Amino acid sequence: MLVKNKKILNMIWSVLRAVFIIGFAFVILYPVMTMISKAFMESRDLYDSSVLWIPKNWTMQNMRFSAEKMEFTTSLGRSIMFTLSGTVMQTFICMMAGYAFARYYFPMKGILFSFVILSILVPPQQILTPLYLHLIDFDLFGIFTALKGSGLNLTSTYVPFFLVSLTGFGLRNGLFIFLFRQFFRGIPKETEEAALVDGAGSTRIFLQIMLPAATTMIVTVLLFSFVWQWNDMDYSAILLPNERMLPQSFEIFNAYIKEFRMSTSGSMEKLIQYDLTDYKVLAMMRSAGVLLVMFPLMIVYLIAQRFFVESIDRSGLVG
């Protein structure tokens, strides 16, 4: 009798768990499915009550128009170049810092690590103003002031972007350092001691033992860093003011169609044969633009999915 009741309870729990997971996934995926559906709709489908997600009249015109106004090809190449380079640099620096915090002892280690935790708690937007003021009058121990009489203005160059990435002060770097530190702390010290007995030095231990063991964590941090930098608009506005990334291109496109709705000009309407004074058509065009911004991220997630799932059990939450 007890065994039968236990089976019934397990069955009920399995059903409830499945309903919860499906419902939770639906809540998350519903806006995405709606966006993808509208991106390929013709305007007449918007007022067809029989059309829910699958358009009756498929079209690529929304995507073509959005890509043209967003300068998609140019913005995409620029975004990939800067985001990928910043991601690689930040991941490398955070990995080195995390390894040092996990395996070495040095003066003020606890205080320095508390600053790392503090950087996680402080929103990035809070430090944008002091960061900008520091970059517009950049000085290194008073050297530039002594030589030139004033600091350097780095805001119109690429230097701030690479400087912030290489010094571990980029977007969410405190979190990445923490994850790497926790991961390396979870590796048994006996492994390192055995390598030392065999004559391996610190560099060889890191390259041949620690680095291969941290593959899944490296991929996870690369993924998070890439996604956050790709979608970021605050840091890029400060560090790369003269470069138009894909999210900025979408904001310009969004402002463009909003301006058309407020104006009386019909040039755009004649060009795409849509009434952009209609809020539903406006939402449809936004969906196409958002999909263009998200599409590279979808590809990245598909490629890195296996490593990301593997890192769940081996993440920095151990130890």
Tab-separated table of C-alpha atoms in Angstrom:
chain	number	residue	atom	x	y	z
A	1	MET	CA	0.000	0.000	0.000
A	2	LEU	CA	2.823	2.390	0.923
A	3	VAL	CA	4.631	1.585	-2.342
A	4	LYS	CA	1.460	2.302	-4.323
A	5	ASN	CA	0.904	5.630	-2.541
A	6	LYS	CA	4.507	6.579	-3.153
A	7	LYS	CA	4.127	5.873	-6.870
A	8	ILE	CA	0.973	8.014	-6.992
A	9	LEU	CA	2.736	10.884	-5.204
A	10	ASN	CA	5.704	10.634	-7.557
A	11	MET	CA	3.363	10.679	-10.541
A	12	ILE	CA	1.534	13.748	-9.224
A	13	TRP	CA	4.839	15.498	-8.545
A	14	SER	CA	6.069	14.682	-12.055
A	15	VAL	CA	2.899	16.131	-13.586
A	16	LEU	CA	3.075	19.289	-11.468
A	17	ARG	CA	6.751	19.738	-12.281
A	18	ALA	CA	6.091	19.316	-16.004
A	19	VAL	CA	3.222	21.824	-15.901
A	20	PHE	CA	5.382	24.341	-14.044
A	21	ILE	CA	8.349	23.956	-16.409
A	22	ILE	CA	6.176	24.176	-19.538
A	23	GLY	CA	4.316	27.196	-18.152
A	24	PHE	CA	7.532	28.926	-17.120
A	25	ALA	CA	9.100	28.262	-20.543
A	26	PHE	CA	5.963	29.558	-22.268
A	27	VAL	CA	6.051	32.819	-20.290
A	28	ILE	CA	9.676	33.351	-21.332
A	29	LEU	CA	9.314	32.251	-24.954
A	30	TYR	CA	5.946	33.864	-25.731
A	31	PRO	CA	7.359	37.359	-26.437
A	32	VAL	CA	10.139	35.838	-28.558
A	33	MET	CA	7.710	33.733	-30.608
A	34	THR	CA	5.434	36.747	-31.099
A	35	MET	CA	8.367	38.901	-32.189
A	36	ILE	CA	9.590	36.326	-34.736
A	37	SER	CA	6.072	35.876	-36.082
A	38	LYS	CA	5.472	39.606	-36.560
A	39	ALA	CA	8.864	40.135	-38.173
A	40	PHE	CA	7.773	38.049	-41.173
A	41	MET	CA	4.133	39.194	-41.403
A	42	GLU	CA	2.515	41.442	-43.931
A	43	SER	CA	0.500	44.311	-42.501
A	44	ARG	CA	-2.817	42.736	-43.495
A	45	ASP	CA	-2.099	39.761	-41.197
A	46	LEU	CA	-2.081	42.109	-38.215
A	47	TYR	CA	-5.832	42.633	-38.530
A	48	ASP	CA	-6.676	39.040	-39.417
A	49	SER	CA	-8.181	37.457	-36.300
A	50	SER	CA	-7.367	33.979	-37.605
A	51	VAL	CA	-3.620	34.739	-37.577
A	52	LEU	CA	-1.975	34.103	-34.215
A	53	TRP	CA	1.666	33.112	-34.709
A	54	ILE	CA	1.909	31.640	-38.202
A	55	PRO	CA	1.501	34.365	-40.858
A	56	LYS	CA	-0.725	33.703	-43.844
A	57	ASN	CA	1.340	36.087	-45.976
A	58	TRP	CA	5.075	35.644	-45.415
A	59	THR	CA	7.407	38.469	-46.384
A	60	MET	CA	11.070	39.431	-46.022
A	61	GLN	CA	10.306	43.079	-46.706
A	62	ASN	CA	10.275	43.991	-42.997
A	63	MET	CA	13.720	42.464	-42.499
A	64	ARG	CA	15.160	44.070	-45.629
A	65	PHE	CA	13.878	47.503	-44.725
A	66	SER	CA	15.088	47.246	-41.115
A	67	ALA	CA	18.516	45.991	-42.231
A	68	GLU	CA	18.864	48.865	-44.683
A	69	LYS	CA	17.929	51.567	-42.185
A	70	MET	CA	20.104	50.010	-39.464
A	71	GLU	CA	23.095	49.638	-41.808
A	72	PHE	CA	23.056	46.049	-40.626
A	73	THR	CA	26.134	44.707	-42.430
A	74	THR	CA	28.423	47.508	-41.269
A	75	SER	CA	27.057	47.570	-37.722
A	76	LEU	CA	27.211	43.770	-37.469
A	77	GLY	CA	30.871	43.599	-38.487
A	78	ARG	CA	31.786	46.400	-36.110
A	79	SER	CA	29.859	44.819	-33.227
A	80	ILE	CA	31.445	41.400	-33.774
A	81	MET	CA	34.960	42.877	-33.931
A	82	PHE	CA	34.751	44.950	-30.773
A	83	THR	CA	32.565	42.574	-28.761
A	84	LEU	CA	34.683	39.525	-29.563
A	85	SER	CA	37.995	41.270	-28.867
A	86	GLY	CA	36.698	42.705	-25.600
A	87	THR	CA	35.250	39.343	-24.570
A	88	VAL	CA	38.524	37.499	-25.139
A	89	MET	CA	40.580	40.107	-23.279
A	90	GLN	CA	38.195	40.293	-20.340
A	91	THR	CA	37.938	36.522	-20.026
A	92	PHE	CA	41.725	36.110	-20.032
A	93	ILE	CA	42.294	38.849	-17.436
A	94	CYS	CA	39.461	37.633	-15.188
A	95	MET	CA	40.728	34.059	-15.412
A	96	MET	CA	44.219	35.118	-14.336
A	97	ALA	CA	42.838	37.218	-11.482
A	98	GLY	CA	40.496	34.441	-10.352
A	99	TYR	CA	43.330	31.909	-10.403
A	100	ALA	CA	45.536	34.221	-8.330
A	101	PHE	CA	42.801	34.741	-5.721
A	102	ALA	CA	42.150	30.984	-5.543
A	103	ARG	CA	45.652	29.485	-5.436
A	104	TYR	CA	48.078	32.157	-4.187
A	105	TYR	CA	48.546	34.117	-0.979
A	106	PHE	CA	49.646	37.749	-1.129
A	107	PRO	CA	49.305	40.875	1.059
A	108	MET	CA	45.817	42.434	1.304
A	109	LYS	CA	44.281	39.515	-0.565
A	110	GLY	CA	41.059	39.650	1.455
A	111	ILE	CA	40.679	43.411	1.048
A	112	LEU	CA	41.260	43.251	-2.702
A	113	PHE	CA	38.758	40.440	-3.094
A	114	SER	CA	36.196	42.448	-1.118
A	115	PHE	CA	36.579	45.161	-3.756
A	116	VAL	CA	35.827	42.523	-6.390
A	117	ILE	CA	32.604	41.624	-4.558
A	118	LEU	CA	31.778	45.323	-4.216
A	119	SER	CA	32.106	45.778	-7.983
A	120	ILE	CA	29.416	43.094	-8.416
A	121	LEU	CA	27.014	44.926	-6.113
A	122	VAL	CA	27.478	48.375	-7.644
A	123	PRO	CA	25.436	48.860	-10.859
A	124	PRO	CA	27.676	49.635	-13.867
A	125	GLN	CA	25.653	52.783	-14.609
A	126	GLN	CA	26.786	54.252	-11.274
A	127	ILE	CA	30.423	54.441	-12.351
A	128	LEU	CA	29.905	55.755	-15.888
A	129	THR	CA	30.219	59.423	-14.891
A	130	PRO	CA	33.474	59.047	-12.900
A	131	LEU	CA	34.792	56.740	-15.648
A	132	TYR	CA	34.079	59.364	-18.290
A	133	LEU	CA	35.699	62.121	-16.193
A	134	HIS	CA	38.736	59.912	-15.694
A	135	LEU	CA	39.061	59.171	-19.416
A	136	ILE	CA	38.573	62.757	-20.564
A	137	ASP	CA	41.517	63.809	-18.403
A	138	PHE	CA	43.515	60.583	-18.174
A	139	ASP	CA	46.760	60.700	-16.228
A	140	LEU	CA	49.134	58.007	-14.964
A	141	PHE	CA	50.672	58.896	-11.601
A	142	GLY	CA	50.860	62.546	-12.711
A	143	ILE	CA	53.286	61.756	-15.550
A	144	PHE	CA	51.248	63.330	-18.362
A	145	THR	CA	50.478	66.410	-16.278
A	146	ALA	CA	54.176	66.872	-15.544
A	147	LEU	CA	55.127	66.498	-19.226
A	148	LYS	CA	52.226	68.265	-20.951
A	149	GLY	CA	50.629	70.318	-18.229
A	150	SER	CA	47.374	68.335	-18.485
A	151	GLY	CA	46.059	64.823	-18.863
A	152	LEU	CA	45.135	63.021	-22.089
A	153	ASN	CA	41.662	63.043	-23.596
A	154	LEU	CA	41.024	59.402	-24.525
A	155	THR	CA	37.281	59.657	-25.162
A	156	SER	CA	37.627	60.039	-28.943
A	157	THR	CA	39.931	57.022	-29.384
A	158	TYR	CA	39.788	53.221	-29.114
A	159	VAL	CA	42.210	53.257	-26.173
A	160	PRO	CA	39.554	53.337	-23.378
A	161	PHE	CA	37.836	50.215	-24.702
A	162	PHE	CA	41.024	48.135	-24.707
A	163	LEU	CA	42.322	49.770	-21.512
A	164	VAL	CA	39.184	48.881	-19.561
A	165	SER	CA	39.147	45.333	-20.954
A	166	LEU	CA	42.816	44.659	-20.187
A	167	THR	CA	42.641	45.991	-16.630
A	168	GLY	CA	39.659	43.854	-15.598
A	169	PHE	CA	37.413	46.874	-15.214
A	170	GLY	CA	34.981	45.970	-17.984
A	171	LEU	CA	31.308	45.109	-17.806
A	172	ARG	CA	30.563	42.475	-15.101
A	173	ASN	CA	34.247	41.641	-14.656
A	174	GLY	CA	33.844	41.347	-10.893
A	175	LEU	CA	31.355	38.512	-11.389
A	176	PHE	CA	33.684	36.722	-13.821
A	177	ILE	CA	36.620	36.963	-11.400
A	178	PHE	CA	34.418	35.543	-8.648
A	179	LEU	CA	33.292	32.625	-10.834
A	180	PHE	CA	36.847	31.730	-11.846
A	181	ARG	CA	38.054	32.044	-8.264
A	182	GLN	CA	35.355	29.704	-6.997
A	183	PHE	CA	36.019	27.214	-9.796
A	184	PHE	CA	39.782	27.040	-9.219
A	185	ARG	CA	39.227	26.708	-5.480
A	186	GLY	CA	37.181	23.582	-6.207
A	187	ILE	CA	40.145	21.824	-7.850
A	188	PRO	CA	41.880	19.547	-5.290
A	189	LYS	CA	45.243	20.814	-4.050
A	190	GLU	CA	46.595	17.269	-4.309
A	191	THR	CA	46.554	17.629	-8.096
A	192	GLU	CA	48.744	20.711	-7.905
A	193	GLU	CA	51.046	19.130	-5.309
A	194	ALA	CA	51.506	16.030	-7.468
A	195	ALA	CA	52.504	18.213	-10.407
A	196	LEU	CA	55.004	20.082	-8.216
A	197	VAL	CA	56.550	16.779	-7.135
A	198	ASP	CA	56.948	15.839	-10.817
A	199	GLY	CA	58.898	19.038	-11.383
A	200	ALA	CA	56.217	21.203	-12.998
A	201	GLY	CA	56.402	24.929	-12.374
A	202	SER	CA	53.555	27.364	-11.758
A	203	THR	CA	53.196	28.274	-15.432
A	204	ARG	CA	53.131	24.651	-16.553
A	205	ILE	CA	50.579	23.729	-13.874
A	206	PHE	CA	48.307	26.530	-14.989
A	207	LEU	CA	48.606	25.798	-18.730
A	208	GLN	CA	48.510	21.997	-18.649
A	209	ILE	CA	46.307	21.246	-15.627
A	210	MET	CA	44.184	24.191	-14.590
A	211	LEU	CA	43.394	25.589	-18.030
A	212	PRO	CA	42.067	22.316	-19.559
A	213	ALA	CA	39.997	21.663	-16.425
A	214	ALA	CA	38.390	25.109	-16.713
A	215	THR	CA	37.221	24.706	-20.335
A	216	THR	CA	33.520	24.706	-19.534
A	217	MET	CA	33.854	27.685	-17.191
A	218	ILE	CA	35.841	29.609	-19.795
A	219	VAL	CA	33.136	28.994	-22.397
A	220	THR	CA	30.443	30.052	-19.917
A	221	VAL	CA	32.229	33.308	-19.087
A	222	LEU	CA	32.894	33.929	-22.783
A	223	LEU	CA	29.196	33.472	-23.475
A	224	PHE	CA	28.036	35.762	-20.673
A	225	SER	CA	30.618	38.409	-21.523
A	226	PHE	CA	29.761	38.324	-25.215
A	227	VAL	CA	26.017	38.637	-24.607
A	228	TRP	CA	26.318	41.440	-22.064
A	229	GLN	CA	28.736	43.426	-24.213
A	230	TRP	CA	26.645	42.828	-27.320
A	231	ASN	CA	23.509	44.257	-25.674
A	232	ASP	CA	25.305	47.013	-23.769
A	233	MET	CA	24.634	50.604	-24.708
A	234	ASP	CA	26.025	52.493	-21.716
A	235	TYR	CA	29.667	51.375	-21.749
A	236	SER	CA	29.914	51.498	-25.541
A	237	ALA	CA	28.570	55.062	-25.554
A	238	ILE	CA	31.421	56.087	-23.235
A	239	LEU	CA	34.226	53.879	-24.540
A	240	LEU	CA	33.387	53.874	-28.263
A	241	PRO	CA	31.489	57.110	-28.907
A	242	ASN	CA	32.427	57.275	-32.593
A	243	GLU	CA	31.437	53.681	-33.414
A	244	ARG	CA	27.852	52.674	-34.139
A	245	MET	CA	27.182	49.201	-32.767
A	246	LEU	CA	24.168	47.077	-33.646
A	247	PRO	CA	22.095	48.019	-30.530
A	248	GLN	CA	22.757	51.709	-31.213
A	249	SER	CA	21.738	51.176	-34.833
A	250	PHE	CA	18.453	49.714	-33.643
A	251	GLU	CA	17.829	52.686	-31.353
A	252	ILE	CA	18.457	55.056	-34.277
A	253	PHE	CA	16.087	52.994	-36.429
A	254	ASN	CA	13.490	53.008	-33.647
A	255	ALA	CA	13.745	56.779	-33.335
A	256	TYR	CA	13.468	57.036	-37.124
A	257	ILE	CA	10.157	55.228	-37.355
A	258	LYS	CA	8.838	57.086	-34.307
A	259	GLU	CA	9.706	60.381	-35.959
A	260	PHE	CA	7.865	59.299	-39.096
A	261	ARG	CA	4.766	58.511	-37.062
A	262	MET	CA	4.838	62.015	-35.599
A	263	SER	CA	5.452	63.695	-38.975
A	264	THR	CA	3.246	64.168	-42.017
A	265	SER	CA	5.817	63.046	-44.576
A	266	GLY	CA	4.820	60.006	-46.614
A	267	SER	CA	8.186	59.199	-48.189
A	268	MET	CA	8.794	56.147	-46.020
A	269	GLU	CA	5.199	54.994	-46.364
A	270	LYS	CA	5.489	55.064	-50.137
A	271	LEU	CA	8.803	53.261	-49.982
A	272	ILE	CA	7.602	50.275	-47.959
A	273	GLN	CA	3.882	50.608	-48.679
A	274	TYR	CA	3.045	50.524	-44.982
A	275	ASP	CA	1.195	52.956	-42.780
A	276	LEU	CA	3.699	53.614	-40.015
A	277	THR	CA	1.233	55.888	-38.284
A	278	ASP	CA	-0.424	52.617	-37.203
A	279	TYR	CA	0.990	51.447	-33.883
A	280	LYS	CA	0.591	47.787	-34.895
A	281	VAL	CA	2.710	48.298	-38.000
A	282	LEU	CA	5.192	50.219	-35.882
A	283	ALA	CA	5.462	47.243	-33.496
A	284	MET	CA	5.912	44.921	-36.481
A	285	MET	CA	8.862	46.963	-37.764
A	286	ARG	CA	10.395	47.022	-34.289
A	287	SER	CA	10.090	43.230	-34.134
A	288	ALA	CA	12.095	42.927	-37.351
A	289	GLY	CA	14.807	45.227	-35.964
A	290	VAL	CA	15.025	43.391	-32.644
A	291	LEU	CA	15.275	40.063	-34.446
A	292	LEU	CA	18.225	41.356	-36.456
A	293	VAL	CA	19.988	42.329	-33.213
A	294	MET	CA	19.189	38.987	-31.543
A	295	PHE	CA	19.998	36.696	-34.465
A	296	PRO	CA	23.804	36.570	-33.897
A	297	LEU	CA	23.208	35.827	-30.205
A	298	MET	CA	20.931	32.922	-31.090
A	299	ILE	CA	23.709	31.419	-33.211
A	300	VAL	CA	26.231	31.875	-30.377
A	301	TYR	CA	23.885	30.161	-27.892
A	302	LEU	CA	23.335	27.229	-30.233
A	303	ILE	CA	27.089	26.725	-30.600
A	304	ALA	CA	27.935	27.130	-26.899
A	305	GLN	CA	24.880	25.355	-25.489
A	306	ARG	CA	26.640	22.062	-24.774
A	307	PHE	CA	29.461	23.728	-22.828
A	308	PHE	CA	26.993	25.943	-20.981
A	309	VAL	CA	24.940	22.971	-19.771
A	310	GLU	CA	28.091	21.114	-18.705
A	311	SER	CA	29.168	24.090	-16.629
A	312	ILE	CA	26.024	24.023	-14.465
A	313	ASP	CA	27.429	21.297	-12.210
A	314	ARG	CA	31.012	22.489	-12.514
A	315	SER	CA	30.447	26.217	-12.161
A	316	GLY	CA	32.011	28.585	-9.680
A	317	LEU	CA	29.342	27.774	-7.123
A	318	VAL	CA	31.416	24.848	-5.847
A	319	GLY	CA	33.749	25.114	-2.954
